[in-house]
Coordinates of C-alpha atoms in Angstrom, one line a residue:
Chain A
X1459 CA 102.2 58.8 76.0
X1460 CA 102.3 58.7 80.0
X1461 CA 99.7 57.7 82.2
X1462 CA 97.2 60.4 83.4
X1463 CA 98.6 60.0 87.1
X1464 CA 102.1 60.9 85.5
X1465 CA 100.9 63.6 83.3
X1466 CA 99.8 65.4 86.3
X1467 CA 102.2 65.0 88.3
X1468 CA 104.4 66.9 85.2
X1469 CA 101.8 69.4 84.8
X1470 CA 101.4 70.1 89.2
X1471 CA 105.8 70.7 89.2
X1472 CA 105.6 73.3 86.8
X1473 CA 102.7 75.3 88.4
X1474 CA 103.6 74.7 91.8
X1475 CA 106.9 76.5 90.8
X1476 CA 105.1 79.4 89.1
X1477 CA 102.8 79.3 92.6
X1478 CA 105.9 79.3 94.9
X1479 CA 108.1 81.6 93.3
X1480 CA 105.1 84.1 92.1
X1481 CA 104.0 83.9 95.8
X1482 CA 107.5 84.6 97.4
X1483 CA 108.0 87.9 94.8
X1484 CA 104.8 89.3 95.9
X1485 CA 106.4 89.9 98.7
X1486 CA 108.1 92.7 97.3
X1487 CA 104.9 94.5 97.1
X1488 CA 105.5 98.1 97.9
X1489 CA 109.2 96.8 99.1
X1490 CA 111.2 97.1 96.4
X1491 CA 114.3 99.7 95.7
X1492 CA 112.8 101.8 93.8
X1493 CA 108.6 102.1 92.3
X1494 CA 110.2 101.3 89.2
X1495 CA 111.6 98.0 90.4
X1496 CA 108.8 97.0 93.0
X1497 CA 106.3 97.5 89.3
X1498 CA 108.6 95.2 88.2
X1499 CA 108.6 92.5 90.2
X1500 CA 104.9 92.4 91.0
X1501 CA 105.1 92.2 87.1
X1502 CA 106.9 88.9 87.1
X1503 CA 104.7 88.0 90.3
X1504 CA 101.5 88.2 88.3
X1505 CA 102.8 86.0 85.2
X1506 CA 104.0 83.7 87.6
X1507 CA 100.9 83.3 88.9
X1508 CA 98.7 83.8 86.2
X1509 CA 100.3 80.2 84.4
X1510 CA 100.1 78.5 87.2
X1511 CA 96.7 79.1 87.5
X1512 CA 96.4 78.1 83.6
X1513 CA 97.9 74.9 84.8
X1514 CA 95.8 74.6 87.8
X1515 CA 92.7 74.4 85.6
X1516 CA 93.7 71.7 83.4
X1517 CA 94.9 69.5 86.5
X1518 CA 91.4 70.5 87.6
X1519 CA 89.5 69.5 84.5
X1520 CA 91.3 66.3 85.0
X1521 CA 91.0 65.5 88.3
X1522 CA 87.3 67.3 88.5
X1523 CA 88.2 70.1 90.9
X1524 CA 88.9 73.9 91.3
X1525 CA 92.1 75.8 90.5
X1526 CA 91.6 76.8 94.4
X1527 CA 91.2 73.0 95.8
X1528 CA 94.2 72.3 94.1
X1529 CA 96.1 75.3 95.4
X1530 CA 95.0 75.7 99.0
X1531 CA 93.8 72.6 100.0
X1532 CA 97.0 70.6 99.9
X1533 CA 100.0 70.1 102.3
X1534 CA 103.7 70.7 101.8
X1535 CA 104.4 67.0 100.6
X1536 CA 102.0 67.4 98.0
X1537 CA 103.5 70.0 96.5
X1538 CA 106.4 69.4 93.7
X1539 CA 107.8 72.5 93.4
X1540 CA 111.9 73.3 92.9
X1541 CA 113.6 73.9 96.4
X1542 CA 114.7 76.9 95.3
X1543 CA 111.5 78.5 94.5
X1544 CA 110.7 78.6 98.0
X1545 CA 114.1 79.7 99.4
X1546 CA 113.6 83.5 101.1
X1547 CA 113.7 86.6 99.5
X1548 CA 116.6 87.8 101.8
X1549 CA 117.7 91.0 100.2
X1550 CA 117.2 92.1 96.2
X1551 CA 119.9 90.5 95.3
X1552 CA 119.3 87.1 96.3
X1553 CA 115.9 87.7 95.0
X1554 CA 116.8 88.5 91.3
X1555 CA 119.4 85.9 91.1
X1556 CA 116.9 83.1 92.4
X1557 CA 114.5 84.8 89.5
X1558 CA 117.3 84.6 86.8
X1559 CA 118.5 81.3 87.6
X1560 CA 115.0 79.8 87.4
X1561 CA 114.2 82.1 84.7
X1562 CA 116.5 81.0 82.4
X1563 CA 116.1 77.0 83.4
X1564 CA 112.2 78.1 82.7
X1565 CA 113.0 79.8 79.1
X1566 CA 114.3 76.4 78.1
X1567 CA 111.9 74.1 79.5
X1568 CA 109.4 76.1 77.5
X1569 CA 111.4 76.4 74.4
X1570 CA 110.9 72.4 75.0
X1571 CA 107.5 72.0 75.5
X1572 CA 106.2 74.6 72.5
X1573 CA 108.0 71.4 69.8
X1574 CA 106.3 68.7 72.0
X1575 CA 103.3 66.3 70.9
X1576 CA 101.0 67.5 73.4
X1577 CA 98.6 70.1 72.6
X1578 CA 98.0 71.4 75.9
X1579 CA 101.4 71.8 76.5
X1580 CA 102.2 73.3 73.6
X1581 CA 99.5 76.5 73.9
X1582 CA 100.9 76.6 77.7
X1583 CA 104.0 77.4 76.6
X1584 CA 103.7 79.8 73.3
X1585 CA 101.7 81.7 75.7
X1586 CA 104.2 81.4 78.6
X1587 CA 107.6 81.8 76.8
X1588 CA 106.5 85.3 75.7
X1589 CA 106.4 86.6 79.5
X1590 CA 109.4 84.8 80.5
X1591 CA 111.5 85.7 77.6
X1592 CA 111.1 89.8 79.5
X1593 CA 111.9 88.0 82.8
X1594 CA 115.2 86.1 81.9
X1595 CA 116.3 89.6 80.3
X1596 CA 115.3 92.0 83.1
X1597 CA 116.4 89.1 86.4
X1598 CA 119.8 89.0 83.7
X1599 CA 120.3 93.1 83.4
X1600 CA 120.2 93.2 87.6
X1601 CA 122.4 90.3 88.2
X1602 CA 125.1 91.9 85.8
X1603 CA 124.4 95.6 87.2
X1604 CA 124.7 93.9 90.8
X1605 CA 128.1 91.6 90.0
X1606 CA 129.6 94.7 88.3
X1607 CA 128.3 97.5 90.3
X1608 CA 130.1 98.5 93.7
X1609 CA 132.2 96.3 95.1
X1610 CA 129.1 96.2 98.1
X1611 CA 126.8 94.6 95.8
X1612 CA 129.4 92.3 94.4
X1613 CA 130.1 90.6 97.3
X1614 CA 126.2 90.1 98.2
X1615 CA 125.7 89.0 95.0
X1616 CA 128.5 86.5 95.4
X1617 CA 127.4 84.8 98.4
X1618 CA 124.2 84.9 97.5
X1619 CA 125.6 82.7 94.2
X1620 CA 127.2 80.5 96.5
X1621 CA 123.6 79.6 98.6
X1622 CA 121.9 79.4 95.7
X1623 CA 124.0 77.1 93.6
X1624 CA 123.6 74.0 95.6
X1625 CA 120.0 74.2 95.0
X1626 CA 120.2 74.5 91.0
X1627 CA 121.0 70.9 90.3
X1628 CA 117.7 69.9 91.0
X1629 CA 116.3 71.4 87.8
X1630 CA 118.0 68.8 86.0
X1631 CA 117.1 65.6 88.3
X1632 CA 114.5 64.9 85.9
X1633 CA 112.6 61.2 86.2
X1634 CA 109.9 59.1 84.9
X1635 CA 107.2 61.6 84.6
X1636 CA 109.8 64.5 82.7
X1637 CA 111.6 62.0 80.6
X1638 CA 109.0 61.6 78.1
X1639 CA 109.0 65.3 77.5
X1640 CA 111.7 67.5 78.1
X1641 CA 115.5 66.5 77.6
X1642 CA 117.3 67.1 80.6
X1643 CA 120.6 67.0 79.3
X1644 CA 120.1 69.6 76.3
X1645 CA 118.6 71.9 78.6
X1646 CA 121.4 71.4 81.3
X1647 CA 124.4 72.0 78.5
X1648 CA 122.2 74.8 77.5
X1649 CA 121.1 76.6 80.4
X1650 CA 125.3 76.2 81.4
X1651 CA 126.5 78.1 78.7
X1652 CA 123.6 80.9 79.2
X1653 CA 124.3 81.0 83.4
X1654 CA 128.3 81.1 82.6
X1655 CA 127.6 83.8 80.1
X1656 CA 125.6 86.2 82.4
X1657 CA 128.0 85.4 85.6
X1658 CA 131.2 86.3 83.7
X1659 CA 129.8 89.6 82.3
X1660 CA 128.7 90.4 86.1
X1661 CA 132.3 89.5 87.1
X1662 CA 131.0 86.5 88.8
X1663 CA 132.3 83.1 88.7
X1664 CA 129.5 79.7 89.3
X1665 CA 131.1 77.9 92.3
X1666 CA 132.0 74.4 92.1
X1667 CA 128.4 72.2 92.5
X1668 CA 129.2 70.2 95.7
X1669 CA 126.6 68.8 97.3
X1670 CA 123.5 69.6 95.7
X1671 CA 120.0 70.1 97.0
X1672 CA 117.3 68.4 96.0
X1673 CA 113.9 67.2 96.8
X1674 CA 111.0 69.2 96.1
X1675 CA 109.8 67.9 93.2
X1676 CA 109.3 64.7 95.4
X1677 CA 107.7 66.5 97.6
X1678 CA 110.7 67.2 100.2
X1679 CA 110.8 70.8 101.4
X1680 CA 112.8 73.0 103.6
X1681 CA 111.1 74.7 106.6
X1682 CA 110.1 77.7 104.5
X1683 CA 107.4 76.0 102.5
X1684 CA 105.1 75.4 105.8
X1685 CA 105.2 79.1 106.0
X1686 CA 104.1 80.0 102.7
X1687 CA 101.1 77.6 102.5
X1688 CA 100.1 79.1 106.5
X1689 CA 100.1 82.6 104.9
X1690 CA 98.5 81.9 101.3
X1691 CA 96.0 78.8 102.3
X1692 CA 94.9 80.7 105.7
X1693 CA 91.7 82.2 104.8
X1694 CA 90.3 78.9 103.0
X1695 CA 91.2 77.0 105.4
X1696 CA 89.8 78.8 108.4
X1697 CA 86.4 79.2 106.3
X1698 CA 86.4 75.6 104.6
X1699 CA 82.0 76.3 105.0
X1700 CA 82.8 79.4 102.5
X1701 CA 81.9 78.8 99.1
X1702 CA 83.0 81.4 96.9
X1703 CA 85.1 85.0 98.0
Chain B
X557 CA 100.6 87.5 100.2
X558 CA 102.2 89.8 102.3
X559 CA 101.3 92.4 100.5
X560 CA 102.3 96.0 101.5
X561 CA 103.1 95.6 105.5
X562 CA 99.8 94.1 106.4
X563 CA 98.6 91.0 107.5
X564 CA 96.3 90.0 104.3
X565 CA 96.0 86.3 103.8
X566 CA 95.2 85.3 99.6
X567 CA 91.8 83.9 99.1
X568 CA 91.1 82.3 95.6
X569 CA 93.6 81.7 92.7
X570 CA 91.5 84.6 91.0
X571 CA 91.8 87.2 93.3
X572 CA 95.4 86.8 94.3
X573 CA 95.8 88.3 90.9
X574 CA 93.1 91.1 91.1
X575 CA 94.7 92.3 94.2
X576 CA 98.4 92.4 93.6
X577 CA 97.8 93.8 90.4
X578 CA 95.8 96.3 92.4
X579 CA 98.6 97.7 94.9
X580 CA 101.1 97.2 91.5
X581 CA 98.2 100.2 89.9
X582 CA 98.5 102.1 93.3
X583 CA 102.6 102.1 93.1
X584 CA 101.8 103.4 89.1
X585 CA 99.9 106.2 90.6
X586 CA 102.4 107.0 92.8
X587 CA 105.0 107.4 90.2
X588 CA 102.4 109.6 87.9
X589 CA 101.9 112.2 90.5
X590 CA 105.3 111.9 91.9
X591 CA 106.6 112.9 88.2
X592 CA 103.5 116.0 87.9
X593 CA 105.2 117.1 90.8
X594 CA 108.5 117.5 89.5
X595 CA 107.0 119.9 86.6
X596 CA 106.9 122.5 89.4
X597 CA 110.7 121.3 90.1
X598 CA 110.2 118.7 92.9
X599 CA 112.1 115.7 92.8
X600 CA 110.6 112.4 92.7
X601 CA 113.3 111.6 95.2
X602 CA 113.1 114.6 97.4
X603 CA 109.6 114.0 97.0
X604 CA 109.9 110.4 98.6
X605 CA 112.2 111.7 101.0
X606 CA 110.0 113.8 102.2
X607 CA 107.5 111.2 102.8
X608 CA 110.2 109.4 104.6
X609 CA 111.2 112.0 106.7
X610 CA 107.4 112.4 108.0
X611 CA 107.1 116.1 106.1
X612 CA 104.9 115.0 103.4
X613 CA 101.0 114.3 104.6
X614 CA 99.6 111.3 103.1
X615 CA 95.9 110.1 103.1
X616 CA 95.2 109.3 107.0
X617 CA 93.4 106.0 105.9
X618 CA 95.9 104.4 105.5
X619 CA 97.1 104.7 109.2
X620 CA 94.6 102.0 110.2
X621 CA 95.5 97.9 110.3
X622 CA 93.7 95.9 107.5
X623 CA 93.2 92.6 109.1
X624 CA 90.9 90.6 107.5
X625 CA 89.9 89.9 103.9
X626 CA 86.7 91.7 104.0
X627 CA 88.6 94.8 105.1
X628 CA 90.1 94.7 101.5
X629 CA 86.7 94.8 100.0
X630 CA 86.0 97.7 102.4
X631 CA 89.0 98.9 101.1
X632 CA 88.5 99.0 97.9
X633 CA 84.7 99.9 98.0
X634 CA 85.2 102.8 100.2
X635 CA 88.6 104.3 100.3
X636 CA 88.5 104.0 96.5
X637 CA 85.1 105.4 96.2
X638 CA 86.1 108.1 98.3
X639 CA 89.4 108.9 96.6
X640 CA 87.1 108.2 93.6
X641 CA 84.6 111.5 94.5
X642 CA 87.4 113.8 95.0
X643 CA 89.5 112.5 92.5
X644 CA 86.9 113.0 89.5
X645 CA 86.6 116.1 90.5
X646 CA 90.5 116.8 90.1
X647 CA 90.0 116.3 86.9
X648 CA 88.8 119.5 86.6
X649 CA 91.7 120.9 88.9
X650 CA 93.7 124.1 87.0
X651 CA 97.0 122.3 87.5
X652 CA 97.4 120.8 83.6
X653 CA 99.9 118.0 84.6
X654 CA 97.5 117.0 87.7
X655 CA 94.5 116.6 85.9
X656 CA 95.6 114.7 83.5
X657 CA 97.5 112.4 85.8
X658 CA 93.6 111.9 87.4
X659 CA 92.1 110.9 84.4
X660 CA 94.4 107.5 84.2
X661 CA 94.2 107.0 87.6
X662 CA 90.4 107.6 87.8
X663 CA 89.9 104.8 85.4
X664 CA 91.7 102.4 87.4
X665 CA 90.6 103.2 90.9
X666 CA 87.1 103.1 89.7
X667 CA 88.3 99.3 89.0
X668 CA 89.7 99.0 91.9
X669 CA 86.2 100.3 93.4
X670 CA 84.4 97.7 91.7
X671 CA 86.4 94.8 92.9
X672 CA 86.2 96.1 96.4
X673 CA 82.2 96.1 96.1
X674 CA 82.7 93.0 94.3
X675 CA 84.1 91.2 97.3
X676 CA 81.7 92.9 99.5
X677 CA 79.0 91.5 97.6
X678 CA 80.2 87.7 97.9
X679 CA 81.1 87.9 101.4
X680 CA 77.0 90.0 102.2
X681 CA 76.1 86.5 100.8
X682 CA 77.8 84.1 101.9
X683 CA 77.8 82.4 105.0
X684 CA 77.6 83.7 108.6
X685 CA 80.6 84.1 109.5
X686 CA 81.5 85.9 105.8
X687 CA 78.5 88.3 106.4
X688 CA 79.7 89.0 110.0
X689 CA 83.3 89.8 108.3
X690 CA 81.9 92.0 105.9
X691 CA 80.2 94.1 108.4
X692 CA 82.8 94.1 110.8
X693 CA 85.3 95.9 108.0
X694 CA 82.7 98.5 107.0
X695 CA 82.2 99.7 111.3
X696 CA 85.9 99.7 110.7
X697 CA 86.6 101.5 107.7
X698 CA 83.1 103.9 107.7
X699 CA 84.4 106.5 109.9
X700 CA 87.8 106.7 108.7
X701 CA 86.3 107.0 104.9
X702 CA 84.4 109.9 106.1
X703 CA 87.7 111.6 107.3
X704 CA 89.4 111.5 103.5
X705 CA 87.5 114.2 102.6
X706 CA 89.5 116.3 105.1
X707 CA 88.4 119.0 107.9
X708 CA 84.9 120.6 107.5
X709 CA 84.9 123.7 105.3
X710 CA 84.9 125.9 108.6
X711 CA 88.3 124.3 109.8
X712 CA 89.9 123.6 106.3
X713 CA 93.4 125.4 106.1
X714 CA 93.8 125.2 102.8
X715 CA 91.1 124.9 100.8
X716 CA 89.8 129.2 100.7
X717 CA 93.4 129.2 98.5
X718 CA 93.2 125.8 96.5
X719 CA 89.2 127.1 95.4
X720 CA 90.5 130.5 94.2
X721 CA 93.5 128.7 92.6
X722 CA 90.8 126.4 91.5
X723 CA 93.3 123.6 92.2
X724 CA 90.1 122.1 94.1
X725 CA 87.2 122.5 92.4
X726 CA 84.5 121.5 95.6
X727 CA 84.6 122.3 98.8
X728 CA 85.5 119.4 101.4
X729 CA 81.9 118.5 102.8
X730 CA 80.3 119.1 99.0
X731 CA 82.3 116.4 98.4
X732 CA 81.8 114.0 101.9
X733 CA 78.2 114.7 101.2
X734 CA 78.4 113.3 97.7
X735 CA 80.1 110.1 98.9
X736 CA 78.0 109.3 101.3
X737 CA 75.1 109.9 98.9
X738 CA 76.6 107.5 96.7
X739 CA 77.5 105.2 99.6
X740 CA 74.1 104.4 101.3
X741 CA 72.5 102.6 98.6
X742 CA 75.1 100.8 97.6
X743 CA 75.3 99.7 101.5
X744 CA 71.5 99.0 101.6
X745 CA 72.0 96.6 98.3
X746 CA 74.6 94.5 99.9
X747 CA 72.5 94.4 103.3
X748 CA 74.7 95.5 105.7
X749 CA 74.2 98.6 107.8
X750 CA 76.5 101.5 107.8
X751 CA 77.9 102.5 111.8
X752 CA 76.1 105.9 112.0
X753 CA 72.5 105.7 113.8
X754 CA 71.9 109.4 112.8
X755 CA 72.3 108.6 109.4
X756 CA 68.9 109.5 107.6
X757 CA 67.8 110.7 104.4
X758 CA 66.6 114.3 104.3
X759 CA 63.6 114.9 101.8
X760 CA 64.0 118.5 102.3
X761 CA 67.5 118.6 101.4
X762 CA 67.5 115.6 99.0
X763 CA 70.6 114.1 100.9
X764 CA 71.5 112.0 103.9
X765 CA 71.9 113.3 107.0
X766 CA 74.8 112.0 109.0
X767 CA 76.3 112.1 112.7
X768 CA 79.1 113.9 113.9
X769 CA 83.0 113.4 112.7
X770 CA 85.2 112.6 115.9
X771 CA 87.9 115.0 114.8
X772 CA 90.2 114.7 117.7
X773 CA 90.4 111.4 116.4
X774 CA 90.9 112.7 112.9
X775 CA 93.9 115.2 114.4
X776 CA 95.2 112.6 116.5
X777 CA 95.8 110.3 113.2
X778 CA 97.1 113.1 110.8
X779 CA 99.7 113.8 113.7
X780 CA 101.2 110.6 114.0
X781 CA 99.4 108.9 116.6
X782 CA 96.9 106.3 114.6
X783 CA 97.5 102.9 114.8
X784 CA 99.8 102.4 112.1
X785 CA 101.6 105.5 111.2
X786 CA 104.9 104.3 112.5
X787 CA 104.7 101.3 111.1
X788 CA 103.8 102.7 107.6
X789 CA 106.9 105.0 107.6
X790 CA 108.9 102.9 109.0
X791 CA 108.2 100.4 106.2
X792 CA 108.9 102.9 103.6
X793 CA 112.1 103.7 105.3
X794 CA 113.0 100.1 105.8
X795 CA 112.4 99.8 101.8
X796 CA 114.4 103.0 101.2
X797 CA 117.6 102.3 103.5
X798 CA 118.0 98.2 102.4
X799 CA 117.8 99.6 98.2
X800 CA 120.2 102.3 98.8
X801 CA 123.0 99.5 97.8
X802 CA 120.7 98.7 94.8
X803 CA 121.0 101.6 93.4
X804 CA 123.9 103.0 94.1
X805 CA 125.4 99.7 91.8
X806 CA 123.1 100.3 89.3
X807 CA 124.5 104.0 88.5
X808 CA 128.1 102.4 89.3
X809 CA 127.5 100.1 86.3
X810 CA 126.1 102.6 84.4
X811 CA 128.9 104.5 84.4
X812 CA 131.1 101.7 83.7
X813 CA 129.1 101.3 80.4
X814 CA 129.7 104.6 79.3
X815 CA 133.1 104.8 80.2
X816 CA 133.5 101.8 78.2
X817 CA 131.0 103.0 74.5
X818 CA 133.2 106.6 75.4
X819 CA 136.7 104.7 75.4

């Protein structure tokens, strides 16, 4: 078993992903292209948020303090989250192909977890994979309608492939504190074969990795993170006196 | 959470939840009335269109900025009450498919209420600066509550038609009257002092008594010119015009599909 120190530091990537990404859909809010499709995403918003709140509490009952201590009172380089959960929504289709490619790298990770020898872990993830197995297959459905559509929405969906992939590697950079639990290597092969799957029945085509992106879960961000925490951690921070809301 | 076009900020972990799921009910209800409309052969697109093109009327509350937290309690407390009153008596409306799209939504926006008084009730007391929040929202949204009931029977357009149709069942200050009846208390139990110093309750009458409506500023709003109307349509055209591609390659691959289970 891992040290407590490592344990949480396992336990504050996954929910600062759910955090980051669940924040950045909920932008959508009364956006989207259609009612249909802004329910949707607020859908997706909600679960995201809803585990990492479930994760929150158990960092909390560890480290004795609140879900909302952990969330708003700490800084970008204390938060572990993938790069590319805090990338911008730009336009729908960069959006649902962010979602599907973290979806699906989220399926498998909890596929992972639900065999493990923790116990925590375990209930985490029975409970999450049922949510995210309805996200991989709605982000999939609007990645192929969007590849295979007009040849408009092709082409945005194909550069938005090519900004995105850079930053997929990182899901597999996995360290000291993952190694103990999740198999980077099965869920890389894995996750490969689903991505190439979905792209070639959109018509798409993953672009040769290059130079990949990486940093977040070590706490490096890009510019846009400082701009989510000013929006989300705004109110508790102005009031720190306040305490409850 | 930038949620709709405002400026809200999240608070806890708890109630970033409560409220997205809360505009994500509002966006359901749109859709429910948008389809009871299309049983009398509307379109939910020419519908939505309409909105766009600045045809349809929409509530004239939601013309105003929300700018601080405690405006979403206010929100919720009062321009959910208020849709609350006229809405529960919709239920009632002769219109089959109407009413019983008010009976879902009643349910939730009396949630939604709830929540709004909820937060209401932590900021009344909490600190200072919370209380002074709290109050600030309600001098802000008071007024503009009032004004969802519509015009005053006398200057109603519409309603002589809607009673005989029985589409409304009460009359637009019945109904004002019954909010406001509701309200008081409820402001008097979370301390804070509703913006009307003629407000006072009437023994003879058994209601409150209230000051006047400014209904040039009431006009003024439903005509385009409140603090927000522009921005609010323009939002919805924004969302409209940038998911045009969206869609049109969704039908595109649908069609593809059936060419292809056809062939």
């Amino acid at each position: 078993m891992q040290n407590q120190a490592s344990y949480i530091t396992f336990l504050t990537r996954l929910a600062d992903n759910n955090l980051i990404l669940g924040h950045r859909l909920s932008e959508w809010c009364g956006h989207g292209p259609e009612l249909e499709q802004d329910i949707a995403l607020i859908n997706v918003a909600l679960d995201l948020i809803g585990q990492s709140r479930f994760l929150y509490q158990k960092i909390g009952d560890l480290e004795q303090k609140t879900e909302d201590q952990i969330a708003y009172f700490r800084d970008a380089g204390q938060f572990y989250n993938l790069l590319l959960c805090e990338l911008p929504n730009e336009h729908f289709g960069t959006t649902i192909l962010r979602q599907y490619l973290y979806d699906q790298f989220h399926y498998l990770v909890l596929e992972q977890l639900i065999s493990s020898s923790d116990e925590f872990l375990v209930s985490y993830a029975k409970k999450s994979i049922k949510e995210v197995e309805y996200h991989v297959m709605q982000s999939k459905a609007w990645v192929i309608r969007l590849g295979d559509g007009t040849e408009k929405s092709h082409q945005k969906i194909k550069a938005s492939l090519d900004k995105l992939w850079p930053y997929t590697d990182e899901f597999f950079m996995m360290d000291s504190v993952e190694d103990p639990l999740l198999e980077a290597e099965k869920i890389k092969k894995q996750w490969l074969v689903k991505v190439n799957q979905t792209l070639s029945e959109a018509t798409l085509e993953a672009p040769e990795q290059t130079w990949p992106q990486k940093g977040g879960k070590w706490g490096k961000h890009t510019e846009h993170l400082g701009f989510i925490l000013a929006d989300m951690q705004f109110l508790q921070r102005a009031y720190p006196d306040a305490k409850a809301w | 959470m930038n949620i709709t076009s405002g400026t809200e900020e999240e608070v806890t972990m708890d109630e970033i939840g409560t409220i997205t799921d809360f505009i994500q009910d509002e966006a359901g209800h749109g859709l429910y009335l948008y389809s009871a409309m299309e049983t009398l052969g509307k379109s939910r697109d020419q519908s939505l269109q309409e909105l766009i093109d600045g045809k349809a009327k929409y509530s004239s509350i939601f013309n105003y900025p929300t700018t601080s937290w405690a405006d979403i309690g206010a929100i919720g407390w009062l321009v959910d009450g208020a849709a609350i009153v006229n809405q529960v008596a919709l239920q009632r409306t002769s219109y089959g498919p109407y009413a019983r799209a008010m009976v879902k939504i009643c349910k939730e926006e009396s949630f939604h209420q709830r929540q709004g008084f909820e937060i209401m009730m932590t900021l009344a007391n909490g600190t200072k600066a919370q209380k002074q929040m709290a109050q600030e929202a309600l001098n802000k949204i008071w007024w503009p509550a009032l004004m969802m009931f519509g015009p005053s029977d006398k200057e109603s357009v519409h309603s002589q038609k809607s009673m005989a149709w029985k589409i409304k069942r009460q009359s637009n200050d019945e109904l004002r009257q019954e909010f406001v009846d509701m309200t008081v208390p409820q402001a008097e139990l979370l301390g804070l002092t509703i913006p009307d110093p003629d407000l006072k309750f009437n023994k003879k009458t058994g209601h409150y008594d209230f000051g006047p409506i400014n209904w040039d500023e009431f006009y003024a709003v439903i005509h385009g010119h409140g603090p927000c109307n522009k921005e609010r349509l323009e939002a919805r055209r924004k969302a409209q015009e940038e998911g045009e591609w969206v869609k049109e390659a969704a039908l595109a691959h649908a069609k593809k599909q059936r060419n292809l289970n056809a062939a």
